[in-house]
């Protein structure tokens, strides 16, 4: 006995209707939620930048941003300048925080000069230079905002990821990992060295801040290597800006 | 169980032990290995699967008489992927913080074989109410194992539970660490999850001989 649902024509029609129905539902939902999602993502960038320069609501061991309602106001209060560095030329752009680092990295590969955003923040009389960086973890993208002083000593960092393994690589956004970067030097004897996420580190308490190393997370080797690599490749691009800063 | 008939109650209770999706049906092993290094991740994953499996089972069950058998696996995949994307978009728009925590689990849920396994084995042949109970039961059975594995891996691997240190400070050498105890870093790696699941299977089958296959 042949079932109605076994016919080829039925199968094809079913597939077509199903695809259309699902497509319409998802497209409609996407269109409806898009403006809200974009807004959330913009505020998140402001929260990330503020977090890196120490404007946050950290409690105990957990990392907390300033609230979404307060973020835009605090952002304009603490961030004094937003710069874009392209081809060594520095210009101001108050939308620099919206620059898509991923797109700029693709542009650089295609031969178009990369626009490097840099945010200058001031808090308690101290000046912070905050740069966004981006790289690859184990499964997907990882990125960070690193706040430095004028001699490229890290003052704060916020790491995030798209899909690292929960409990392992995903821990790069935990405070025990991020706080380890504070005080670490990116330069070594006048040249850029970066910060290595090192295994078998002889300095687990991280008392030596000039060894260009922080302690890795067990079970997250590839994510850790990704962190080292993106610091090396992306923050290096800012070295000439800091050198000019010193010379002037 | 006053609320449910005896037969319906079995749908919830059976997967908790004698027909557990992980230890007996051997479904959902991949995610059980991947995300049990911390108790918190185990709990979040369990809740997500509970939600998707409960609703997904009902949707598939409602569609069971119109799904062409030749493409039923694809239809199941589309249903679960659509559900997960809808939840993800709504969370991103209205609960952005929560969506950031959950986004890493989305891919793991779509590919979770428990979900496809229950659609195929149960929802395609049963009504919506029973399918719903079956989904909840299996998700709970999955949760039990995930939480047990997560508990031991986090405790022995990091010396913490839900991120709170319970055995002392390994760097300052306080608590247990002062008498020479060390965290077992191996517990954080996936192979140890497999070994912990193996021990659970061993204990379970030695207590209930009916489960032992020839």
XYZ file of C-alpha atoms in Angstrom:
462
model
C 0.000 0.000 0.000
C 1.474 3.303 -0.956
C 1.065 6.062 1.486
C -0.001 9.512 0.372
C 3.079 10.989 1.996
C 5.437 8.652 0.112
C 4.695 10.131 -3.295
C 7.487 12.123 -4.917
C 5.172 14.967 -5.854
C 3.941 15.228 -2.245
C 7.513 15.225 -0.949
C 8.571 18.025 -3.291
C 5.524 20.188 -2.555
C 5.980 19.628 1.175
C 9.615 20.649 0.957
C 8.815 23.803 -0.994
C 6.057 24.897 1.390
C 8.180 24.139 4.420
C 11.110 26.173 3.111
C 8.846 29.118 2.275
C 7.096 29.061 5.656
C 10.338 28.778 7.622
C 11.996 31.391 5.402
C 9.186 33.882 5.906
C 9.107 33.336 9.677
C 12.852 33.774 10.076
C 13.170 36.692 7.643
C 10.282 38.502 9.309
C 11.667 37.915 12.783
C 15.139 38.987 11.676
C 13.847 42.195 10.115
C 11.834 42.978 13.203
C 14.634 42.369 15.715
C 17.513 43.812 13.642
C 17.317 47.445 14.848
C 17.200 46.314 18.464
C 20.097 43.910 17.975
C 22.241 46.585 16.262
C 21.558 48.977 19.119
C 22.480 46.315 21.677
C 25.712 45.598 19.831
C 26.688 49.286 19.720
C 26.114 49.673 23.423
C 28.077 46.503 24.039
C 31.086 47.985 22.210
C 30.908 51.050 24.452
C 30.655 48.803 27.511
C 33.672 46.780 26.337
C 35.802 49.881 25.797
C 34.797 51.313 29.170
C 35.470 47.972 30.836
C 39.022 47.865 29.481
C 39.846 51.263 30.977
C 38.493 50.229 34.348
C 35.028 51.804 34.161
C 32.997 48.803 35.214
C 30.946 47.387 38.026
C 33.125 44.451 38.946
C 32.142 42.622 42.080
C 34.130 39.845 43.669
C 35.328 37.523 40.945
C 32.772 38.332 38.283
C 33.245 40.796 35.463
C 30.374 43.269 35.168
C 29.849 46.065 32.669
C 28.302 49.395 33.492
C 24.573 49.116 32.879
C 23.253 49.452 29.332
C 21.257 52.556 30.291
C 24.313 54.377 31.605
C 26.813 53.208 28.967
C 26.296 55.908 26.258
C 26.513 58.706 28.814
C 29.609 57.309 30.534
C 31.180 56.653 27.154
C 31.006 60.315 26.180
C 32.135 61.285 29.648
C 35.275 59.115 29.842
C 36.333 58.760 26.215
C 37.948 62.055 25.291
C 38.965 61.282 21.739
C 38.301 58.630 19.137
C 41.096 58.354 16.595
C 41.477 56.534 13.319
C 44.992 55.720 12.179
C 45.317 54.956 8.500
C 48.632 54.766 6.680
C 50.334 56.462 9.605
C 47.963 59.447 9.448
C 45.899 60.137 12.533
C 42.446 61.699 12.321
C 39.560 62.130 14.718
C 36.247 60.359 14.145
C 33.555 60.216 16.780
C 32.115 57.067 15.201
C 35.430 55.215 15.340
C 34.056 52.739 17.864
C 31.736 51.408 15.166
C 34.622 50.430 12.872
C 34.373 46.733 12.114
C 37.796 45.265 12.861
C 36.968 42.125 10.914
C 36.224 44.137 7.771
C 39.386 46.175 8.193
C 41.450 42.995 8.493
C 39.907 41.714 5.252
C 40.632 45.064 3.595
C 44.255 44.870 4.701
C 44.528 41.474 3.015
C 43.052 42.938 -0.176
C 45.674 45.679 -0.143
C 43.520 48.516 1.194
C 45.161 50.369 4.059
C 43.577 49.273 7.317
C 41.805 51.807 9.501
C 42.964 51.371 13.084
C 40.621 52.773 15.729
C 42.154 54.024 18.963
C 40.199 55.440 21.868
C 41.724 57.842 24.326
C 40.096 57.793 27.715
C 40.791 59.678 30.896
C 40.008 58.524 34.393
C 41.344 59.918 37.671
C 43.939 61.978 35.821
C 45.322 58.964 34.002
C 45.242 58.599 30.228
C 44.294 55.272 28.650
C 44.830 54.254 25.038
C 42.360 51.545 24.098
C 42.703 49.460 20.966
C 40.390 46.752 19.609
C 41.999 43.540 18.337
C 40.586 40.434 16.750
C 41.773 36.926 15.985
C 40.876 33.256 15.828
C 40.227 30.878 18.714
C 39.539 27.179 18.440
C 36.024 27.299 16.948
C 35.400 30.860 15.911
C 36.413 34.479 16.323
C 37.914 35.917 19.501
C 38.435 39.625 20.123
C 39.510 42.034 22.802
C 39.817 45.644 23.850
C 43.183 46.404 25.396
C 43.814 49.558 27.388
C 47.449 50.705 27.529
C 49.413 53.647 28.893
C 51.741 55.715 26.711
C 54.608 53.204 27.022
C 52.384 50.275 26.017
C 51.982 48.751 29.448
C 48.593 47.069 29.672
C 46.190 48.842 32.049
C 43.188 46.645 31.472
C 41.707 44.242 28.971
C 38.383 42.826 27.984
C 38.333 39.553 26.062
C 35.380 37.996 24.335
C 34.663 35.165 21.934
C 31.985 33.880 19.634
C 31.946 30.180 20.359
C 34.816 28.878 22.472
C 34.141 25.793 24.591
C 32.269 26.681 27.802
C 34.430 26.011 30.845
C 37.643 25.921 28.808
C 38.398 28.448 26.057
C 35.345 30.493 27.014
C 37.146 31.338 30.259
C 39.199 34.010 28.499
C 36.397 36.375 29.479
C 36.712 35.493 33.141
C 38.422 37.949 35.446
C 41.167 35.586 36.570
C 42.401 35.544 32.981
C 41.751 39.157 31.960
C 43.119 40.691 35.154
C 46.379 38.813 34.640
C 47.192 41.159 31.760
C 47.067 44.281 33.912
C 50.558 45.704 34.326
C 52.122 43.430 31.704
C 54.540 45.085 29.324
C 53.995 44.695 25.590
C 57.452 46.023 24.795
C 60.733 44.365 25.681
C 64.005 46.309 25.512
C 62.547 48.903 23.186
C 60.991 46.548 20.669
C 57.473 45.122 20.483
C 57.169 41.603 21.852
C 53.489 41.186 22.718
C 52.201 39.044 25.559
C 52.404 35.313 25.343
C 49.754 33.080 26.933
C 52.258 30.553 28.175
C 51.936 26.990 29.424
C 54.382 25.667 31.991
C 54.826 29.225 33.135
C 57.291 29.410 36.011
C 55.415 32.455 37.303
C 51.801 31.379 37.989
C 51.169 34.252 40.382
C 52.293 36.575 37.602
C 54.588 38.656 39.744
C 57.029 39.332 36.922
C 55.293 41.911 34.753
C 58.107 42.354 32.256
C 58.404 38.731 31.120
C 55.802 39.270 28.361
C 53.937 36.198 29.617
C 50.707 35.377 31.412
C 49.560 31.974 32.644
C 47.505 29.876 30.223
C 44.171 28.172 30.990
C 44.381 24.371 31.270
C 42.480 22.718 28.440
C 42.364 25.868 26.327
C 45.659 25.695 24.463
C 44.408 26.721 21.032
C 42.280 29.590 22.363
C 45.291 30.775 24.357
C 47.536 30.604 21.308
C 44.904 32.615 19.444
C 45.016 35.269 22.147
C 48.837 35.491 21.912
C 48.650 35.658 18.118
C 46.073 38.445 17.956
C 47.973 40.526 20.502
C 51.163 40.068 18.515
C 49.735 40.847 15.109
C 47.136 43.535 15.873
C 48.700 45.561 18.677
C 51.978 45.683 16.775
C 50.254 47.973 14.251
C 49.911 50.611 16.945
C 53.603 50.700 17.888
C 54.477 53.566 15.530
C 51.678 55.692 17.020
C 53.110 55.234 20.505
C 56.628 55.972 19.254
C 55.444 59.247 17.749
C 53.687 60.024 20.992
C 56.947 59.675 22.875
C 58.958 61.750 20.398
C 56.556 64.654 20.443
C 1.544 10.583 40.426
C -1.847 12.186 40.706
C -1.349 14.626 37.885
C -0.248 12.074 35.307
C -1.491 8.598 34.526
C 0.886 5.778 35.358
C 1.857 5.352 31.715
C 2.537 9.059 31.271
C 4.538 9.181 34.485
C 6.778 6.463 33.139
C 7.642 8.710 30.193
C 9.165 11.183 32.600
C 10.703 8.769 35.111
C 12.141 6.097 32.814
C 14.723 8.317 31.105
C 16.020 9.428 34.501
C 17.484 6.007 35.196
C 16.591 2.794 33.396
C 16.303 4.347 29.959
C 18.689 7.246 30.409
C 19.516 8.923 27.089
C 23.244 9.112 27.809
C 24.041 5.944 29.733
C 21.549 3.573 28.108
C 20.574 5.013 24.724
C 24.076 6.468 24.301
C 22.748 9.682 22.750
C 24.122 13.162 23.333
C 27.578 11.946 24.299
C 29.329 14.637 22.240
C 27.886 17.560 24.178
C 28.270 15.670 27.444
C 32.003 15.521 26.766
C 32.327 19.060 25.468
C 30.742 21.245 28.087
C 30.982 19.454 31.414
C 34.274 20.997 32.544
C 32.229 23.383 34.684
C 29.028 22.788 36.595
C 27.484 26.060 35.469
C 27.882 25.266 31.763
C 26.316 21.842 32.391
C 23.289 23.413 34.012
C 22.798 26.023 31.283
C 23.074 23.364 28.597
C 20.575 21.145 30.433
C 18.002 23.921 30.608
C 18.484 24.779 26.930
C 18.012 21.165 25.883
C 14.953 20.844 28.132
C 13.371 23.770 26.344
C 14.249 22.779 22.783
C 13.463 19.089 23.223
C 10.110 19.745 24.918
C 8.873 22.126 22.245
C 10.564 20.364 19.325
C 8.965 17.053 20.253
C 5.518 18.687 20.290
C 6.052 20.368 16.908
C 7.281 17.162 15.266
C 4.457 15.200 16.851
C 1.865 17.644 15.467
C 3.430 17.327 12.035
C 3.925 13.551 12.204
C 1.127 12.667 9.806
C 2.118 15.093 7.099
C 5.905 14.681 7.101
C 7.036 12.743 4.012
C 9.053 9.800 5.309
C 11.756 10.216 2.648
C 12.849 13.597 3.922
C 11.871 13.307 7.572
C 15.414 13.745 8.901
C 15.804 17.006 6.981
C 12.426 18.199 8.242
C 13.488 17.410 11.815
C 16.724 19.305 11.340
C 14.875 22.325 9.983
C 12.435 22.315 12.898
C 15.151 22.213 15.528
C 17.343 24.766 13.735
C 14.401 27.143 13.302
C 13.430 26.840 16.960
C 16.950 27.532 18.111
C 17.380 30.527 15.790
C 14.051 32.030 16.878
C 15.066 31.763 20.520
C 18.492 33.188 19.733
C 17.114 36.221 17.851
C 14.500 37.020 20.475
C 17.087 36.792 23.247
C 19.508 39.003 21.309
C 16.833 41.673 20.936
C 15.356 41.580 24.432
C 17.885 39.909 26.721
C 21.254 40.597 25.162
C 23.333 39.617 28.200
C 21.642 36.245 28.478
C 22.021 35.615 24.753
C 25.769 36.156 25.038
C 25.958 33.414 27.638
C 23.803 31.049 25.604
C 25.124 31.705 22.096
C 27.925 29.173 22.446
C 25.362 26.489 23.199
C 23.274 27.103 20.088
C 25.476 25.076 17.771
C 25.746 22.322 20.346
C 21.958 22.075 20.655
C 21.284 21.823 16.918
C 23.756 18.970 16.568
C 22.708 17.221 19.781
C 21.757 13.682 18.845
C 19.317 13.394 21.774
C 17.051 15.825 19.996
C 17.127 14.074 16.634
C 17.007 10.729 18.403
C 13.810 11.519 20.316
C 12.119 13.103 17.273
C 12.855 9.985 15.287
C 12.171 7.389 17.970
C 9.211 8.933 19.752
C 7.610 12.097 18.420
C 7.055 10.680 14.937
C 4.852 7.930 16.390
C 3.080 9.542 19.348
C 0.696 12.349 20.171
C 1.789 15.833 21.260
C 1.143 15.457 25.017
C 3.029 12.187 25.319
C 5.801 13.558 23.102
C 6.079 16.588 25.327
C 6.446 14.361 28.403
C 8.979 12.203 26.596
C 10.974 15.301 25.663
C 10.959 16.633 29.214
C 11.844 13.213 30.633
C 14.770 12.681 28.305
C 16.072 16.195 28.804
C 15.963 15.634 32.572
C 17.769 12.322 32.190
C 20.400 14.119 30.138
C 20.601 16.863 32.765
C 21.190 14.381 35.597
C 24.238 12.893 33.900
C 25.579 16.281 32.774
C 25.337 17.662 36.274
C 26.992 14.624 37.871
C 29.847 14.752 35.359
C 30.148 18.539 35.635
C 30.221 18.297 39.432
C 33.133 15.877 39.515
C 35.088 17.489 36.700
C 34.907 20.967 38.181
C 35.562 19.769 41.745
C 38.560 17.583 40.927
C 39.835 19.629 37.993
C 39.603 23.190 39.298
C 38.784 22.731 42.997
C 35.686 24.905 42.578
C 31.912 24.438 42.289
C 29.921 26.948 40.230
C 33.115 29.014 40.215
C 33.382 29.185 44.011
C 36.573 27.704 45.472
C 35.640 24.884 47.851
C 38.974 23.211 48.493
C 41.094 26.263 49.272
C 43.423 28.320 47.103
C 45.905 26.321 44.972
C 48.303 29.262 44.548
C 48.265 30.495 48.143
C 48.309 26.871 49.337
C 45.408 27.048 51.764
C 42.802 24.463 52.710
C 43.400 21.017 51.222
C 46.250 22.367 49.138
C 48.295 23.051 52.277
C 48.685 19.305 52.840
C 49.902 18.659 49.309
C 46.661 18.145 47.382
C 46.825 19.163 43.707
C 44.108 19.816 41.146
C 43.972 17.165 38.461
C 44.276 19.160 35.233
C 43.437 16.044 33.273
C 39.869 16.220 34.595
C 39.354 19.348 32.493
C 40.035 17.509 29.255
C 37.330 15.657 27.338
C 38.714 12.117 27.787
C 38.028 12.316 31.526
C 34.377 13.126 30.828
C 34.179 9.893 28.878
C 35.764 8.025 31.780
C 33.344 9.581 34.288
C 30.389 8.669 32.052
C 31.884 5.170 31.792
C 32.016 4.865 35.579
C 28.376 5.973 35.849
C 27.386 3.339 33.279
C 29.366 0.708 35.189
C 27.780 1.581 38.544
C 24.302 1.703 37.031
C 24.591 -1.669 35.299
C 26.153 -3.417 38.258
C 23.166 -2.368 40.383
C 20.575 -3.341 37.779
C 21.516 -6.553 35.991
C 18.540 -6.234 33.637
C 20.390 -3.464 31.824
C 23.381 -5.641 30.961
C 23.405 -6.684 27.325
C 24.857 -10.008 26.251
